[in-house]
Coordinates of C-alpha atoms in Angstrom, one line a residue:
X26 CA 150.2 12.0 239.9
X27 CA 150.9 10.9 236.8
X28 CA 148.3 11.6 233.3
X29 CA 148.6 7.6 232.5
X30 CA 147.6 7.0 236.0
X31 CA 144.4 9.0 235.5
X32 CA 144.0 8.8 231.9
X33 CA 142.5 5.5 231.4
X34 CA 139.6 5.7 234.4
X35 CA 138.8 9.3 232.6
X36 CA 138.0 7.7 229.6
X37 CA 136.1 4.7 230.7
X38 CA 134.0 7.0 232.6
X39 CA 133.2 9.5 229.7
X40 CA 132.5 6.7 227.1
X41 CA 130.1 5.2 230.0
X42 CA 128.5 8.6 230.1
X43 CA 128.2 8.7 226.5
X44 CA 126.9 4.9 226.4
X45 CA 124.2 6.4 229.6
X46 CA 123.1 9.1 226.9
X47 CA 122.7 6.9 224.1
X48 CA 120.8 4.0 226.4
X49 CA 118.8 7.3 227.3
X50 CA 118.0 8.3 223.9
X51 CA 117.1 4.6 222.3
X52 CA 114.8 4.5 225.1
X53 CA 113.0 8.0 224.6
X54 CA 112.4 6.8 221.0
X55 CA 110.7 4.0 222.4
X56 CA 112.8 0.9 221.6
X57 CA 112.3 -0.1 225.4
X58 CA 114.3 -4.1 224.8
X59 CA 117.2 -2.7 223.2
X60 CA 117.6 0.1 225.4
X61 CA 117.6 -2.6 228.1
X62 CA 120.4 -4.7 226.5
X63 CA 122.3 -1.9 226.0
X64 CA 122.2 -1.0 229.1
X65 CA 123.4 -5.1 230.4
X66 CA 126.3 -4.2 228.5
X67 CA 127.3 -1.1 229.8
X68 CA 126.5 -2.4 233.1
X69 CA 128.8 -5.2 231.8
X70 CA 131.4 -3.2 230.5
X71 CA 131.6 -0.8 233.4
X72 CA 132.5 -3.9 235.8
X73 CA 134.4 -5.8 233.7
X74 CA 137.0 -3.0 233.1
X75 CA 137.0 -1.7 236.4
X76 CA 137.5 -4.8 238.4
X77 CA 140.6 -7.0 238.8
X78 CA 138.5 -9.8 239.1
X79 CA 137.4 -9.7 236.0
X80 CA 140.4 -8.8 234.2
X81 CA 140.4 -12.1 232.2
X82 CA 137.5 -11.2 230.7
X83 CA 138.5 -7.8 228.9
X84 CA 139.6 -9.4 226.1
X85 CA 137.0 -11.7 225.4
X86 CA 133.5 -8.6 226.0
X87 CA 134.1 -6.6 222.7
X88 CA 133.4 -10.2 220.9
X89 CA 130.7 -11.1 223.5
X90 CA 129.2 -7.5 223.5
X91 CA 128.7 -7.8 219.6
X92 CA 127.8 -11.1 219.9
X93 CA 124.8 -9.8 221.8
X94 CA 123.7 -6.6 219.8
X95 CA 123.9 -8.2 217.0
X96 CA 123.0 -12.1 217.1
X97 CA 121.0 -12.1 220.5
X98 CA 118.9 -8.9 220.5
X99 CA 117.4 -9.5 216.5
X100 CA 116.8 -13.4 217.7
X101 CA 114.4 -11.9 220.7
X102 CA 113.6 -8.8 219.1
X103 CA 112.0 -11.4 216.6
X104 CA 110.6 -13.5 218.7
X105 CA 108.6 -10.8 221.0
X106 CA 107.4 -9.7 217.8
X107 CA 105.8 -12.7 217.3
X108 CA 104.2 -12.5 220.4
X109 CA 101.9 -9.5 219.1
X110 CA 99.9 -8.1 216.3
X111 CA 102.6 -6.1 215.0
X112 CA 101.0 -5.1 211.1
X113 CA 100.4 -2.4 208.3
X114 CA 97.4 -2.2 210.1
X115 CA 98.8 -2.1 213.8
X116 CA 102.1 0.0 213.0
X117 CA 102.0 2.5 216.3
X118 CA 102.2 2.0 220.4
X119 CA 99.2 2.7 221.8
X120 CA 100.1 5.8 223.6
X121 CA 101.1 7.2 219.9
X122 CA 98.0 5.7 218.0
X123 CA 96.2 7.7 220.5
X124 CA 97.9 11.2 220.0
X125 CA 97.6 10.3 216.3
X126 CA 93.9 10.7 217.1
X127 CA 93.9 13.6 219.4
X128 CA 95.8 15.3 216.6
X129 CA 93.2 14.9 214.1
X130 CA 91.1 17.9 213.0
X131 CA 87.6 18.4 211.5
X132 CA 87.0 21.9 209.5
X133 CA 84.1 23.6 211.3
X134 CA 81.7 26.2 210.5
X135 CA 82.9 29.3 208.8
X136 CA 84.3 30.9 205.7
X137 CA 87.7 29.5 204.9
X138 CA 90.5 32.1 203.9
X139 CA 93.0 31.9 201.1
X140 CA 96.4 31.5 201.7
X141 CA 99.7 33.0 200.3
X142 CA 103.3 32.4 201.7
X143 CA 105.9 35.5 201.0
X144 CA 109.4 35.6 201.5
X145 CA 110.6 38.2 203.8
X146 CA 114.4 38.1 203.8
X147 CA 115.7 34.3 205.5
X148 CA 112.0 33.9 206.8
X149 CA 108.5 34.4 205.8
X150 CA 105.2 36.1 205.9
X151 CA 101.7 34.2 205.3
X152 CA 98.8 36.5 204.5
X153 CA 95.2 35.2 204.2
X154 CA 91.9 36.9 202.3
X155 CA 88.9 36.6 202.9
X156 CA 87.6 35.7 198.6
X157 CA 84.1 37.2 199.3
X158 CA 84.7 40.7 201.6
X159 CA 88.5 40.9 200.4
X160 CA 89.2 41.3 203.8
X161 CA 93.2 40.3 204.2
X162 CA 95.3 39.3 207.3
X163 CA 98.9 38.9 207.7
X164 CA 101.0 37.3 210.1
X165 CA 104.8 38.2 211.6
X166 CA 107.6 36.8 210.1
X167 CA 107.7 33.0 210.2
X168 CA 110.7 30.6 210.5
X169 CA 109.5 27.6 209.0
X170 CA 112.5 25.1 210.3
X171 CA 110.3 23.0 212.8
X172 CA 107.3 21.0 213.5
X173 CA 106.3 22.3 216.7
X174 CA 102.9 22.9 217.3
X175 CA 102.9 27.0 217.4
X176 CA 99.6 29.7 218.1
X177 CA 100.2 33.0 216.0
X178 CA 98.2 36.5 216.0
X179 CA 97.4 37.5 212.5
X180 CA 96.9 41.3 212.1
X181 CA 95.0 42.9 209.0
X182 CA 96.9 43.7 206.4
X183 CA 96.4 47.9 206.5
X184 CA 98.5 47.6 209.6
X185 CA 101.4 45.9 208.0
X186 CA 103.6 48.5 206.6
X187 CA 106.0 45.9 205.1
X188 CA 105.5 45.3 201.2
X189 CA 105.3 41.5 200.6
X190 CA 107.0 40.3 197.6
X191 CA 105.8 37.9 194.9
X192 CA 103.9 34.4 196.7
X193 CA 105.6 31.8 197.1
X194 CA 105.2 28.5 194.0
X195 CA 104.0 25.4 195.3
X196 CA 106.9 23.8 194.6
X197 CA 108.7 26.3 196.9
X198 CA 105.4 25.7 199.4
X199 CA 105.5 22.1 199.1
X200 CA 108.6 21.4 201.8
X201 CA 107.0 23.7 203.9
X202 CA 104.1 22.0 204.5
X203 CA 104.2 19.5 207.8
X204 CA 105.6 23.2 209.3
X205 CA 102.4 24.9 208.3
X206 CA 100.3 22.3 209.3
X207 CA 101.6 22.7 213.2
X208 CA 100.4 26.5 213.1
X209 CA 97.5 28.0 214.2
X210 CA 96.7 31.7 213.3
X211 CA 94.4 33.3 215.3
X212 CA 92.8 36.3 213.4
X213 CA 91.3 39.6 215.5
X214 CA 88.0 38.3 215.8
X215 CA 89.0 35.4 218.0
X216 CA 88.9 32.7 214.8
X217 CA 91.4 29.8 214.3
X218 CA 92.9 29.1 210.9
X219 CA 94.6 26.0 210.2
X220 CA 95.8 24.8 207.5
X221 CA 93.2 22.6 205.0
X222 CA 95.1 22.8 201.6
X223 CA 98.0 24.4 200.1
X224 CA 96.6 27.5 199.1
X225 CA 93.6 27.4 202.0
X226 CA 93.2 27.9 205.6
X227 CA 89.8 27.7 207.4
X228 CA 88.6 27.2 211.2
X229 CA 89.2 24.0 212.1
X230 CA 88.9 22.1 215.6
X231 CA 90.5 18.6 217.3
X232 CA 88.0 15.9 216.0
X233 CA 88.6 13.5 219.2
X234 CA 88.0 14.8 222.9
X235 CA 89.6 13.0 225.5
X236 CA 87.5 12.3 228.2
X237 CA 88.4 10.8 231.6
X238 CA 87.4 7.3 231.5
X239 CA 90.3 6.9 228.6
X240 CA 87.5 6.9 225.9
X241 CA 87.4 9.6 223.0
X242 CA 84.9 11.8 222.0
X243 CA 84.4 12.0 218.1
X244 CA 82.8 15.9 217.8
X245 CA 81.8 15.1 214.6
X246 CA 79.0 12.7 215.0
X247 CA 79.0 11.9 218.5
X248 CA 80.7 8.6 218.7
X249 CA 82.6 7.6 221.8
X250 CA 85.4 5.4 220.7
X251 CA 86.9 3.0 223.2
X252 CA 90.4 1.1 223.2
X253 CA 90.0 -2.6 222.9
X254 CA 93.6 -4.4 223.9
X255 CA 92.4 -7.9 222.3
X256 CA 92.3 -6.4 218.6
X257 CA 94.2 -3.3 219.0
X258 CA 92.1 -0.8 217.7
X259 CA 89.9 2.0 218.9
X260 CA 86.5 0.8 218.3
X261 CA 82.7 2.4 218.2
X262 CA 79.9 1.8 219.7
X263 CA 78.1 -0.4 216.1
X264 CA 82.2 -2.5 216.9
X265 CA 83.7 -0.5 213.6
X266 CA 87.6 -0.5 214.3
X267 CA 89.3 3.2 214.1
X268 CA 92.2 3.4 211.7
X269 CA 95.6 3.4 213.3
X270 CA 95.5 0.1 215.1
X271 CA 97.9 -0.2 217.8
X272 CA 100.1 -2.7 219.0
X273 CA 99.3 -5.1 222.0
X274 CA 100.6 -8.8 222.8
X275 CA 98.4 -11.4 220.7
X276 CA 100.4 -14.4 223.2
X277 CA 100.6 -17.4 221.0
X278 CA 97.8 -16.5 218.9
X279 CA 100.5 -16.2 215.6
X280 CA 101.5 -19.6 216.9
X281 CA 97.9 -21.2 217.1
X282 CA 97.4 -20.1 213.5
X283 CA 100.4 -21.1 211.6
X284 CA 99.0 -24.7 212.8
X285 CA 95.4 -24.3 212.9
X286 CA 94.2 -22.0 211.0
X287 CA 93.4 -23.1 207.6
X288 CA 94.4 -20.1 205.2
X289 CA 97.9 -20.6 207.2
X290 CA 98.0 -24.4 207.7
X291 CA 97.2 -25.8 204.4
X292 CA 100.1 -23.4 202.7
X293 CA 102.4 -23.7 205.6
X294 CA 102.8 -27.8 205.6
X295 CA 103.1 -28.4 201.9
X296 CA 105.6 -25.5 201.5
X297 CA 107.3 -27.6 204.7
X298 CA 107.3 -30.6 202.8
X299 CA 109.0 -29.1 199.7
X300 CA 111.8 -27.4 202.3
X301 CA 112.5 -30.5 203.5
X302 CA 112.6 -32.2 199.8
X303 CA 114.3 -29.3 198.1
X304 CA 117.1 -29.4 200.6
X305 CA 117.5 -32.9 200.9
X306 CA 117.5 -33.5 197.4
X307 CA 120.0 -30.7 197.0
X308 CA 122.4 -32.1 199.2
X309 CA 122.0 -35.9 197.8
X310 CA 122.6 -35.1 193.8
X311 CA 125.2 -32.0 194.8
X312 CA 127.3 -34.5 196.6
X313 CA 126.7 -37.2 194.7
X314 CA 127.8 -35.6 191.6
X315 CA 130.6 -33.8 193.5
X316 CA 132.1 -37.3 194.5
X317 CA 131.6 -39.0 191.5
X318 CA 133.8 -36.2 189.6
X319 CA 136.0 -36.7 192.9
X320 CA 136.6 -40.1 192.2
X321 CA 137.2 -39.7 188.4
X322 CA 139.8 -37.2 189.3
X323 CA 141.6 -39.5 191.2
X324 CA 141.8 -41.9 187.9
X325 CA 145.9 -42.3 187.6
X326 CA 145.1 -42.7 183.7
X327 CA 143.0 -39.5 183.5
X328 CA 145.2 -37.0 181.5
X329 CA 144.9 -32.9 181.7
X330 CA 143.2 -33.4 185.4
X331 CA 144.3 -29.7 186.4
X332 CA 142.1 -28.2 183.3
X333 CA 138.7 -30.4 184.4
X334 CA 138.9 -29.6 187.8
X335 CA 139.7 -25.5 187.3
X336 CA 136.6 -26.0 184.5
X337 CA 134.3 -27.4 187.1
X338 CA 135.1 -25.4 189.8
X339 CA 134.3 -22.4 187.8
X340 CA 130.9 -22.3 188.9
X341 CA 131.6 -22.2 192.6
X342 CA 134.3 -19.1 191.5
X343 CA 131.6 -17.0 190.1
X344 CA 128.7 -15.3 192.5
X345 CA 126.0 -17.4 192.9
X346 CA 123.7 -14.5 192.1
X347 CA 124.9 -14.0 188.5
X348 CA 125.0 -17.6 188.2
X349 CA 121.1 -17.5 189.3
X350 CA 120.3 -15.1 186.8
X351 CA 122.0 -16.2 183.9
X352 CA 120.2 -19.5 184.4
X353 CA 117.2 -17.2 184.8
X354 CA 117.6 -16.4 180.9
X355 CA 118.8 -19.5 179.6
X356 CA 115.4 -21.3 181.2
X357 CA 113.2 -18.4 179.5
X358 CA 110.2 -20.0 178.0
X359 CA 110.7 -18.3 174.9
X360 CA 113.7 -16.8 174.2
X361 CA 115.9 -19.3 176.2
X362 CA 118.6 -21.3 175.1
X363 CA 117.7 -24.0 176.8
X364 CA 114.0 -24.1 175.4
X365 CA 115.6 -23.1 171.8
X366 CA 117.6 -26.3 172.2
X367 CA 114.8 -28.5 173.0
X368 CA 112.6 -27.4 170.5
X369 CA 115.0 -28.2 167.8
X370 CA 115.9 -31.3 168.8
X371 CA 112.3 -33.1 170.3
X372 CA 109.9 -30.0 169.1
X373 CA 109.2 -29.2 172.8
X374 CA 109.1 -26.0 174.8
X375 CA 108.9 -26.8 178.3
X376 CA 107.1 -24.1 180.9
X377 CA 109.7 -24.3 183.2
X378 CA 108.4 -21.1 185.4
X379 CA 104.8 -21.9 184.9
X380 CA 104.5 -25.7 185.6
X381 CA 105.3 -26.4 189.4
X382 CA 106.7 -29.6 188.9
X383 CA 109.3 -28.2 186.0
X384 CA 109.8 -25.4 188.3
X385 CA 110.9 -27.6 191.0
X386 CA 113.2 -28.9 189.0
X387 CA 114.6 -26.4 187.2
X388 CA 115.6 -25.4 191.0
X389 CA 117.0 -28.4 191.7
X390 CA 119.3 -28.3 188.7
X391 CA 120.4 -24.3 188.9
X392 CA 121.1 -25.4 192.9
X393 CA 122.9 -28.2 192.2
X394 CA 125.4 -26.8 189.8
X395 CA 125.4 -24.1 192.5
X396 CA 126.8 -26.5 195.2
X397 CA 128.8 -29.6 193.3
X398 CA 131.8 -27.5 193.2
X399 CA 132.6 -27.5 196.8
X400 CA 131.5 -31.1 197.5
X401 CA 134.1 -32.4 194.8
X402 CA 136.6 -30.7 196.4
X403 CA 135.8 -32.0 199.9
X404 CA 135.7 -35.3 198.6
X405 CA 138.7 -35.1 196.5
X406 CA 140.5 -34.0 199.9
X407 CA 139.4 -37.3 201.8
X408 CA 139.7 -39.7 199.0
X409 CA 143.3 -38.2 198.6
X410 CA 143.5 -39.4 202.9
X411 CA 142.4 -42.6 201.9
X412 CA 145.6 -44.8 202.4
X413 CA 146.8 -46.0 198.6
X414 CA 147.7 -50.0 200.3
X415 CA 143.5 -50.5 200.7
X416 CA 143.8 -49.9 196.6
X417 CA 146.5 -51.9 196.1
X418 CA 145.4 -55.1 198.2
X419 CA 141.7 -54.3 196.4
X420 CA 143.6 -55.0 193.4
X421 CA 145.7 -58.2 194.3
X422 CA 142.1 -59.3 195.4
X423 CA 140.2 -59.1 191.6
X424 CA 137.9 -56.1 192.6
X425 CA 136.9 -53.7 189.9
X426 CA 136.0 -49.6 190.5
X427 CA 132.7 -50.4 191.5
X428 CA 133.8 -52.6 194.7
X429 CA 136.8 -50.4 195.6
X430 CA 134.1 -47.3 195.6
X431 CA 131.4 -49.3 197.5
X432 CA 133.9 -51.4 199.6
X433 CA 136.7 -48.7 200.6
X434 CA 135.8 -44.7 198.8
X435 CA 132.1 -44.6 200.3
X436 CA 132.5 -46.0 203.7
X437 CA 136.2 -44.1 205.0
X438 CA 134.7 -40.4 203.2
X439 CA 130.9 -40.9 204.2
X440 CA 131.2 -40.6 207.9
X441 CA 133.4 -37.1 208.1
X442 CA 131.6 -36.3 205.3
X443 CA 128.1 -36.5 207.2
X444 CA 128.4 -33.2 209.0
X445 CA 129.2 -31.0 206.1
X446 CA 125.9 -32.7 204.6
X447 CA 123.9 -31.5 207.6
X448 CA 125.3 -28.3 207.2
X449 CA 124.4 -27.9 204.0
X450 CA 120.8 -29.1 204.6
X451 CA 120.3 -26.2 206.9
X452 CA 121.9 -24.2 204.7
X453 CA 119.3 -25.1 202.0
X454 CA 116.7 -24.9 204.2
X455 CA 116.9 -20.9 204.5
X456 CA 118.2 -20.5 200.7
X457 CA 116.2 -17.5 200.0
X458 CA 118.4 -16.0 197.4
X459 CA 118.1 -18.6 194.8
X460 CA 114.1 -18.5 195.3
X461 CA 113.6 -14.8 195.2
X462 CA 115.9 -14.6 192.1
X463 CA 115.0 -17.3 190.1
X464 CA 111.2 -18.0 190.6
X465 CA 110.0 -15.5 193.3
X466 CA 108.3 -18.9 194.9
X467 CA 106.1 -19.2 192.0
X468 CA 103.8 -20.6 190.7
X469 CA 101.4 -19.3 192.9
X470 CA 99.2 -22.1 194.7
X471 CA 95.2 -20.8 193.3
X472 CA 93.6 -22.3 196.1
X473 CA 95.1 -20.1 199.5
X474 CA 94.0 -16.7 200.6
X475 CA 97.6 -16.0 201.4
X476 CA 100.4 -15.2 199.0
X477 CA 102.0 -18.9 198.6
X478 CA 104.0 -20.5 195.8
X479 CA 104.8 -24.0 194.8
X480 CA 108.2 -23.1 194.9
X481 CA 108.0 -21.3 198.4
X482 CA 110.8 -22.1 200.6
X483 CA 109.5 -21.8 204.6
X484 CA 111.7 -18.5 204.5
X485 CA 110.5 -16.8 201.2
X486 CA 106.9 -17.5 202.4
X487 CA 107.5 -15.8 205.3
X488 CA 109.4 -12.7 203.8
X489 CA 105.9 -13.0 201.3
X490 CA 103.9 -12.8 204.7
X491 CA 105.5 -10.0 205.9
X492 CA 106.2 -7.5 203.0
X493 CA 103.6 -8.8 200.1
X494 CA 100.6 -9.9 201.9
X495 CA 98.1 -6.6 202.0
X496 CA 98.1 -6.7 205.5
X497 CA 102.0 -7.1 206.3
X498 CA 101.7 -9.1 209.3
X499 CA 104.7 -8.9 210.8
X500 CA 103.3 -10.3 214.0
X501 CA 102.8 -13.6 212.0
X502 CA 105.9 -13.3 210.1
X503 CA 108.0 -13.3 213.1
X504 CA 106.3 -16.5 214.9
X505 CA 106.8 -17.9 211.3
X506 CA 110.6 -17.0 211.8
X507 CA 111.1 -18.3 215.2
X508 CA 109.3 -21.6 214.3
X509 CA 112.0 -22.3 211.0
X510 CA 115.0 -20.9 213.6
X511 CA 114.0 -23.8 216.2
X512 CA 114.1 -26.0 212.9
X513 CA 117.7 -25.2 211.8
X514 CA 118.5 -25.2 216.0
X515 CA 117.6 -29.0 215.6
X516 CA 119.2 -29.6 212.6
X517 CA 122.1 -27.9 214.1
X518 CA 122.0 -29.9 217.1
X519 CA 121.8 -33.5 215.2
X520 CA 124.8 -32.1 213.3
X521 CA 126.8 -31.2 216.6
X522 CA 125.8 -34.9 217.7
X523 CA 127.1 -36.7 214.3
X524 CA 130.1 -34.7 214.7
X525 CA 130.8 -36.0 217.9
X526 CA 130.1 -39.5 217.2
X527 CA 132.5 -38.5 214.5
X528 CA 135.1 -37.8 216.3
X529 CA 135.1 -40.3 218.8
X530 CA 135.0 -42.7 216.3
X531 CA 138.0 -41.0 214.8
X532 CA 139.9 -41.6 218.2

């Protein structure tokens, strides 16, 4: 038979394997959803190749397979993390807060020894004395490349025949450390020496026992903590929460506070309010100014036309970021150009990052300029469809600009016009870049306990929520998330509609 005959199923069949392995190892690390959709789509990929009936479809699965990793899995990663109490404060599974805690240790009884690490040839020696008998142990040679939890004999020094050379530094010590902290040394008398500084070992023992009922014995002080799966933490007898929390499923608790909890509520709908303004008022002056200058350009008597319009679309040419920032400095309270200019002419220095109303629009302004650009050259695009005999009859008729823009311009470019608008209100909606470079969303409002601006967009207060906020609720941050996604789906969907009414229309 021939290789080309055998060459193809060969290959599917090793990069399944190799898909199998990595499905295997995403899962081991305990990403347990993503495992699972990889998995769909090897299970996809394996049937869709290898079937006839299917054959259609090989074209279209690499686009569909990404489509999924990479649109589909973050949208319900999200929201299932908004479904728990994912935090600073509840980082770990519960099955790895747990070990966290098994793994701690509590130094016990006894003299502790001090510690020295010498080099002997690619691997090392650690020798230990006793400061008050002089006593010294050493161990065998040491390899230091892992983390693996490792019980070593020490023997006393006499016996060791092998000069050690000059102790390590600390800053030769220092990388070594998480490897040191996984041995135990057992000296000849039966004690265990862990590690309990840089230069120290002493006798040291687990601090939690595990017990069979699932609780955990501190052997400290006697406390019996026990795993409570409605606040994620291991908790005492006197109810005092054990640090690391763990993660368990809060249901629609994230949900139930974003709209009645206070601290959330109050911050939540008057940032709302100012998403819905900011982008609406965005979209009205950017394309009102953007077809006004549209509708100049189409002046016949207008000379040097081709300079004015490359001038004015500069600002769409250059990336928005720098354009952010410049406007960043030339709003400076003090040393701006802006302020500069207004103080010379009507002795005023405006606060535009302080006030919240000045802030608000001193967004408005950097946004619009942001966004005229591409609305005047939408604009100029219809108006150039319009037919020029509705002008011309206009004309014969008596009517000045003002009727032919009101009577003719604004009705035949409004309607395809619409959907672009609703675009660009959704667009608006989730315009974090011009809020975390220009203001940060502040002002700060004084009178919430979360971090909240007067120039908070829905999507900056939530990426406040999740990274600023001391507690870094991520939980919250994510119901937050999914609540402004189904906003855009709406808009989205009222766009889709006006499209089609569009179109119709058009037919």
């Amino acid at each position: 038979m021939s290789l080309s005959r055998w060459l193809p199923p060969v290959l599917l069949a090793a990069v399944l394997l190799a898909a199998l392995y990595v499905v295997v190892a995403v899962h081991a690390a305990g990403e347990t959803l993503l495992a699972g959709t990889i998995l769909v789509i090897v299970a996809l990929a394996a049937w869709i190749y290898s079937s006839s009936k299917a054959y259609a479809y090989r074209y279209l699965f690499p686009g569909i397979g990404a489509a999924l990793i990479f649109v589909v899995f973050p949208m319900v990663y999200t929201m299932g993390i908004g479904f728990t109490n994912h935090s600073s404060k509840n980082l770990l599974k519960f099955p790895r807060a747990t070990q966290y805690l098994i793994d701690e240790t509590h130094q016990v009884e006894g003299q502790s020894l001090q510690f020295t690490l010498h080099a002997d040839g690619a691997e090392f020696r650690a020798r230990f004395e006793n400061p008050e008998t002089q006593a010294a142990f050493v161990s065998g040679p040491l390899a230091l490349k892992n983390n693996n939890p490792l019980e070593l004999a020490v023997e006393p020094a006499e016996n060791v025949k092998i000069p050690l050379g000059e102790p390590l530094q600390l800053r030769d010590l220092i990388p070594r450390q998480a490897a040191l902290k996984a041995l135990t040394f057992v000296t000849p008398d039966g004690r265990k020496l862990r590690m309990t500084g840089l230069r120290q070992f002493g006798p040291v023992e687990p601090l939690y026992e595990p017990r069979g009922d699932g609780t955990l014995l501190n052997k400290e002080n006697g406390d019996v903590l026990t795993a409570n799966f409605k606040t994620g933490f291991y908790e005492n007898q006197r109810g005092e929460r054990i640090q690391p929390g763990f993660q368990v499923n809060v249901g629609l608790d994230n949900y139930r506070r974003i709209f009645t909890d206070s601290a959330f509520r109050e911050p939540f709908i008057r940032i709302f309010v100012w998403t819905v303004m900011f982008s609406a008022l965005t979209v009205f002056f950017a394309a009102a100014l953007g077809m006004l200058l549209a509708v100049l350009f189409n002046w016949d008597a207008l000379k040097f036309k081709g300079v004015y319009r490359i001038m004015l679309f500069l600002p769409y040419a250059v990336p928005g970021f720098i354009s952010i920032l410049v406007f960043k400095g030339l709003f400076n309270n003090n040393f701006g150009e802006i302020n500069l200019i207004l103080h010379a002419l009507f002795g005023i220095k405006p606060a535009w990052f302080s006030d919240p109303t000045l802030a608000k629009i001193m967004l408005l302004i950097v946004n619009v300029w942001l966004g005229y650009p591409y609305m005047m050259v939408v604009c100029m695009g219809l108006i150039k469809a319009i037919p020029a005999d509705l002008y011309e009859a206009s004309a014969v008729a008596g009517a000045g600009p003002l009727v032919n823009f009101f009577r003719i311009t604004l009705p035949l470019i409004l309607k395809p016009l619409t959907p672009l608008l609703i675009s660009a209100f959704a667009f608006n909606f989730n315009n974090f870049v011009l809020i975390a470079l220009l203001t940060g969303g502040r002002p700060d409002f004084l009178d919430t306990s979360v971090p909240a601006g007067t120039t908070d967009l829905l999507v900056s207060y939530t990426y406040r929520i999740a990274f600023q906020d001391s507690g870094q609720q991520f939980g919250l941050a994510a119901a937050i998330s999914t609540v402004i996604f189904a906003m855009v789906a709406v808009i989205s969907l009222v766009q889709m509609r006006f499209t089609k009414i569009a179109r119709e229309e058009t037919r």
